[in-house]
Tab-separated table of N, CA, C and O in Angstrom:
chain	number	residue	atom	x	y	z
I	1	MET	N	16.267	-10.953	1.559
I	1	MET	CA	15.625	-9.664	1.628
I	1	MET	C	14.291	-9.740	0.893
I	1	MET	O	14.188	-10.305	-0.181
I	2	ALA	N	13.278	-9.140	1.489
I	2	ALA	CA	11.955	-9.132	0.875
I	2	ALA	C	11.880	-8.038	-0.176
I	2	ALA	O	12.259	-6.904	0.075
I	3	PHE	N	11.416	-8.389	-1.350
I	3	PHE	CA	11.204	-7.434	-2.432
I	3	PHE	C	9.700	-7.375	-2.661
I	3	PHE	O	9.101	-8.335	-3.137
I	4	VAL	N	9.096	-6.257	-2.284
I	4	VAL	CA	7.644	-6.101	-2.383
I	4	VAL	C	7.337	-4.973	-3.354
I	4	VAL	O	7.983	-3.922	-3.319
I	5	THR	N	6.354	-5.196	-4.228
I	5	THR	CA	5.923	-4.159	-5.163
I	5	THR	C	4.520	-3.697	-4.797
I	5	THR	O	3.737	-4.449	-4.231
I	6	GLY	N	4.236	-2.438	-5.115
I	6	GLY	CA	2.909	-1.886	-4.914
I	6	GLY	C	2.429	-1.307	-6.233
I	6	GLY	O	3.185	-0.620	-6.919
I	7	ASP	N	1.182	-1.590	-6.589
I	7	ASP	CA	0.661	-1.106	-7.860
I	7	ASP	C	-0.839	-0.857	-7.726
I	7	ASP	O	-1.488	-1.372	-6.815
I	8	VAL	N	-1.369	-0.066	-8.632
I	8	VAL	CA	-2.808	0.161	-8.727
I	8	VAL	C	-3.262	-0.473	-10.036
I	8	VAL	O	-2.737	-0.150	-11.096
I	9	VAL	N	-4.195	-1.407	-9.926
I	9	VAL	CA	-4.659	-2.153	-11.093
I	9	VAL	C	-6.182	-2.084	-11.174
I	9	VAL	O	-6.854	-1.758	-10.195
I	10	ALA	N	-6.724	-2.418	-12.331
I	10	ALA	CA	-8.170	-2.446	-12.530
I	10	ALA	C	-8.795	-3.560	-11.689
I	10	ALA	O	-8.188	-4.611	-11.476
I	11	SER	N	-10.024	-3.306	-11.208
I	11	SER	CA	-10.772	-4.345	-10.489
I	11	SER	C	-12.076	-4.614	-11.236
I	11	SER	O	-12.433	-3.886	-12.164
I	12	ASP	N	-12.798	-5.623	-10.787
I	12	ASP	CA	-14.079	-5.981	-11.394
I	12	ASP	C	-15.264	-5.303	-10.697
I	12	ASP	O	-16.410	-5.533	-11.056
I	13	ASP	N	-14.984	-4.472	-9.704
I	13	ASP	CA	-16.015	-3.819	-8.914
I	13	ASP	C	-16.450	-2.513	-9.585
I	13	ASP	O	-15.612	-1.664	-9.884
I	14	ALA	N	-17.747	-2.334	-9.829
I	14	ALA	CA	-18.243	-1.128	-10.509
I	14	ALA	C	-18.080	0.120	-9.650
I	14	ALA	O	-17.784	1.197	-10.157
I	15	GLU	N	-18.281	-0.005	-8.341
I	15	GLU	CA	-18.173	1.153	-7.449
I	15	GLU	C	-16.712	1.535	-7.184
I	15	GLU	O	-16.393	2.699	-6.992
I	16	PHE	N	-15.844	0.546	-7.132
I	16	PHE	CA	-14.414	0.751	-6.905
I	16	PHE	C	-13.655	0.122	-8.069
I	16	PHE	O	-13.269	-1.045	-8.003
I	17	PRO	N	-13.433	0.877	-9.140
I	17	PRO	CA	-12.877	0.297	-10.364
I	17	PRO	C	-11.380	-0.025	-10.326
I	17	PRO	O	-10.857	-0.602	-11.269
I	18	PHE	N	-10.702	0.319	-9.228
I	18	PHE	CA	-9.276	0.024	-9.097
I	18	PHE	C	-9.005	-0.624	-7.758
I	18	PHE	O	-9.820	-0.554	-6.838
I	19	LYS	N	-7.835	-1.236	-7.650
I	19	LYS	CA	-7.407	-1.759	-6.366
I	19	LYS	C	-5.907	-1.575	-6.212
I	19	LYS	O	-5.152	-1.604	-7.187
I	20	VAL	N	-5.505	-1.345	-4.970
I	20	VAL	CA	-4.097	-1.281	-4.606
I	20	VAL	C	-3.671	-2.710	-4.308
I	20	VAL	O	-4.370	-3.430	-3.586
I	21	VAL	N	-2.542	-3.129	-4.866
I	21	VAL	CA	-2.062	-4.485	-4.654
I	21	VAL	C	-0.579	-4.433	-4.288
I	21	VAL	O	0.227	-3.840	-5.002
I	22	PHE	N	-0.240	-5.032	-3.153
I	22	PHE	CA	1.158	-5.224	-2.763
I	22	PHE	C	1.479	-6.698	-2.968
I	22	PHE	O	0.723	-7.568	-2.510
I	23	LYS	N	2.573	-6.974	-3.662
I	23	LYS	CA	2.963	-8.357	-3.950
I	23	LYS	C	4.418	-8.606	-3.601
I	23	LYS	O	5.257	-7.721	-3.751
I	24	LYS	N	4.682	-9.817	-3.175
I	24	LYS	CA	6.042	-10.336	-3.015
I	24	LYS	C	6.146	-11.444	-4.050
I	24	LYS	O	5.562	-12.509	-3.880
I	25	GLY	N	6.837	-11.142	-5.140
I	25	GLY	CA	6.853	-12.079	-6.272
I	25	GLY	C	5.454	-12.164	-6.850
I	25	GLY	O	4.839	-11.158	-7.181
I	26	GLU	N	4.913	-13.353	-6.936
I	26	GLU	CA	3.558	-13.558	-7.447
I	26	GLU	C	2.527	-13.660	-6.329
I	26	GLU	O	1.332	-13.796	-6.594
I	27	THR	N	2.978	-13.586	-5.076
I	27	THR	CA	2.083	-13.727	-3.931
I	27	THR	C	1.543	-12.372	-3.500
I	27	THR	O	2.314	-11.448	-3.225
I	28	THR	N	0.218	-12.241	-3.441
I	28	THR	CA	-0.396	-11.008	-2.973
I	28	THR	C	-0.276	-10.946	-1.458
I	28	THR	O	-0.707	-11.850	-0.746
I	29	VAL	N	0.330	-9.854	-0.974
I	29	VAL	CA	0.534	-9.646	0.457
I	29	VAL	C	-0.638	-8.858	1.046
I	29	VAL	O	-1.093	-9.128	2.147
I	30	ALA	N	-1.113	-7.844	0.301
I	30	ALA	CA	-2.250	-7.027	0.738
I	30	ALA	C	-2.902	-6.409	-0.488
I	30	ALA	O	-2.238	-6.152	-1.492
I	31	GLU	N	-4.207	-6.171	-0.387
I	31	GLU	CA	-4.913	-5.475	-1.457
I	31	GLU	C	-6.183	-4.866	-0.907
I	31	GLU	O	-6.742	-5.349	0.075
I	32	TRP	N	-6.601	-3.747	-1.522
I	32	TRP	CA	-7.868	-3.113	-1.171
I	32	TRP	C	-8.361	-2.300	-2.352
I	32	TRP	O	-7.603	-1.897	-3.204
I	33	LEU	N	-9.677	-2.080	-2.367
I	33	LEU	CA	-10.322	-1.371	-3.467
I	33	LEU	C	-10.231	0.144	-3.272
I	33	LEU	O	-10.262	0.632	-2.136
I	34	VAL	N	-10.139	0.876	-4.388
I	34	VAL	CA	-10.124	2.336	-4.384
I	34	VAL	C	-10.955	2.849	-5.553
I	34	VAL	O	-11.192	2.130	-6.526
I	35	LYS	N	-11.353	4.115	-5.464
I	35	LYS	CA	-12.224	4.695	-6.493
I	35	LYS	C	-11.481	5.234	-7.700
I	35	LYS	O	-12.072	5.407	-8.755
I	36	SER	N	-10.182	5.532	-7.544
I	36	SER	CA	-9.431	6.065	-8.684
I	36	SER	C	-7.974	5.639	-8.606
I	36	SER	O	-7.470	5.290	-7.531
I	37	LYS	N	-7.322	5.688	-9.748
I	37	LYS	CA	-5.902	5.347	-9.806
I	37	LYS	C	-5.091	6.335	-8.968
I	37	LYS	O	-4.195	5.941	-8.226
I	38	ASP	N	-5.442	7.628	-9.056
I	38	ASP	CA	-4.739	8.634	-8.262
I	38	ASP	C	-4.877	8.375	-6.763
I	38	ASP	O	-3.913	8.506	-6.007
I	39	GLU	N	-6.090	8.019	-6.329
I	39	GLU	CA	-6.320	7.713	-4.918
I	39	GLU	C	-5.470	6.519	-4.483
I	39	GLU	O	-4.866	6.524	-3.415
I	40	GLY	N	-5.409	5.509	-5.312
I	40	GLY	CA	-4.610	4.324	-4.999
I	40	GLY	C	-3.133	4.645	-4.893
I	40	GLY	O	-2.447	4.183	-3.970
I	41	GLU	N	-2.631	5.454	-5.835
I	41	GLU	CA	-1.214	5.823	-5.794
I	41	GLU	C	-0.907	6.633	-4.536
I	41	GLU	O	0.124	6.434	-3.895
I	42	GLU	N	-1.820	7.521	-4.153
I	42	GLU	CA	-1.643	8.314	-2.935
I	42	GLU	C	-1.631	7.412	-1.699
I	42	GLU	O	-0.830	7.603	-0.782
I	43	GLN	N	-2.496	6.396	-1.698
I	43	GLN	CA	-2.549	5.475	-0.557
I	43	GLN	C	-1.286	4.626	-0.459
I	43	GLN	O	-0.854	4.288	0.642
I	44	ILE	N	-0.685	4.275	-1.583
I	44	ILE	CA	0.586	3.547	-1.548
I	44	ILE	C	1.648	4.409	-0.866
I	44	ILE	O	2.346	3.951	0.045
I	45	ILE	N	1.749	5.670	-1.276
I	45	ILE	CA	2.731	6.584	-0.680
I	45	ILE	C	2.450	6.769	0.808
I	45	ILE	O	3.364	6.689	1.642
I	46	ASP	N	1.183	6.987	1.166
I	46	ASP	CA	0.815	7.163	2.574
I	46	ASP	C	1.176	5.927	3.395
I	46	ASP	O	1.683	6.048	4.519
I	47	SER	N	0.921	4.749	2.853
I	47	SER	CA	1.242	3.500	3.553
I	47	SER	C	2.733	3.383	3.823
I	47	SER	O	3.154	3.017	4.922
I	48	LEU	N	3.528	3.714	2.833
I	48	LEU	CA	4.985	3.642	2.997
I	48	LEU	C	5.485	4.678	3.999
I	48	LEU	O	6.360	4.384	4.822
I	49	GLN	N	4.914	5.888	3.962
I	49	GLN	CA	5.312	6.917	4.921
I	49	GLN	C	4.941	6.513	6.342
I	49	GLN	O	5.729	6.702	7.269
I	50	GLU	N	3.751	5.945	6.531
I	50	GLU	CA	3.332	5.482	7.853
I	50	GLU	C	4.243	4.362	8.347
I	50	GLU	O	4.600	4.320	9.518
I	51	LEU	N	4.626	3.466	7.467
I	51	LEU	CA	5.531	2.387	7.838
I	51	LEU	C	6.887	2.941	8.265
I	51	LEU	O	7.452	2.523	9.267
I	52	ALA	N	7.384	3.916	7.520
I	52	ALA	CA	8.667	4.532	7.858
I	52	ALA	C	8.565	5.260	9.197
I	52	ALA	O	9.477	5.169	10.028
I	53	ASP	N	7.475	5.981	9.436
I	53	ASP	CA	7.271	6.677	10.703
I	53	ASP	C	7.201	5.687	11.859
I	53	ASP	O	7.789	5.905	12.913
I	54	PHE	N	6.484	4.576	11.669
I	54	PHE	CA	6.365	3.546	12.690
I	54	PHE	C	7.740	2.955	13.004
I	54	PHE	O	8.099	2.772	14.156
I	55	THR	N	8.527	2.694	11.965
I	55	THR	CA	9.861	2.128	12.140
I	55	THR	C	10.758	3.125	12.883
I	55	THR	O	11.509	2.744	13.770
I	56	ASP	N	10.668	4.416	12.535
I	56	ASP	CA	11.439	5.453	13.233
I	56	ASP	C	11.058	5.506	14.701
I	56	ASP	O	11.916	5.638	15.575
I	57	GLU	N	9.759	5.424	15.007
I	57	GLU	CA	9.297	5.455	16.399
I	57	GLU	C	9.842	4.266	17.174
I	57	GLU	O	10.285	4.410	18.309
I	58	ASP	N	9.846	3.081	16.560
I	58	ASP	CA	10.398	1.890	17.209
I	58	ASP	C	11.881	2.081	17.501
I	58	ASP	O	12.369	1.743	18.568
I	59	ALA	N	12.626	2.606	16.543
I	59	ALA	CA	14.058	2.810	16.715
I	59	ALA	C	14.328	3.828	17.810
I	59	ALA	O	15.225	3.639	18.634
I	60	ASN	N	13.550	4.893	17.850
I	60	ASN	CA	13.747	5.938	18.859
I	60	ASN	C	13.346	5.467	20.249
I	60	ASN	O	14.003	5.803	21.223
I	61	SER	N	12.293	4.677	20.368
I	61	SER	CA	11.875	4.208	21.689
I	61	SER	C	12.876	3.201	22.240
I	61	SER	O	13.100	3.138	23.436
I	62	GLY	N	13.529	2.441	21.367
I	62	GLY	CA	14.548	1.496	21.822
I	62	GLY	C	15.793	2.191	22.310
I	62	GLY	O	16.462	1.755	23.239
I	63	ALA	N	16.115	3.339	21.709
I	63	ALA	CA	17.309	4.086	22.096
I	63	ALA	C	17.131	4.753	23.449
I	63	ALA	O	18.091	4.983	24.161
I	64	ALA	N	15.879	5.050	23.827
I	64	ALA	CA	15.628	5.752	25.079
I	64	ALA	C	15.698	4.814	26.268
I	64	ALA	O	15.774	5.251	27.401
I	65	SER	N	15.641	3.518	26.053
I	65	SER	CA	15.607	2.561	27.167
I	65	SER	C	16.930	2.430	27.837
I	65	SER	O	17.974	2.576	27.344
């Protein structure tokens, strides 16, 4: 089973002082820059909700076949 973490950490970019980072163990799976910690945390939640919605759509479209 994949265990992935999502966090908002400081970045070295002056315009975007934080970044969202998804990791599997020590391996970075995805990351992007954000302007604030709050924005990054909101984007983590939005990403997970979109993934859940996408998964629900896949499950529902398979049931209709």
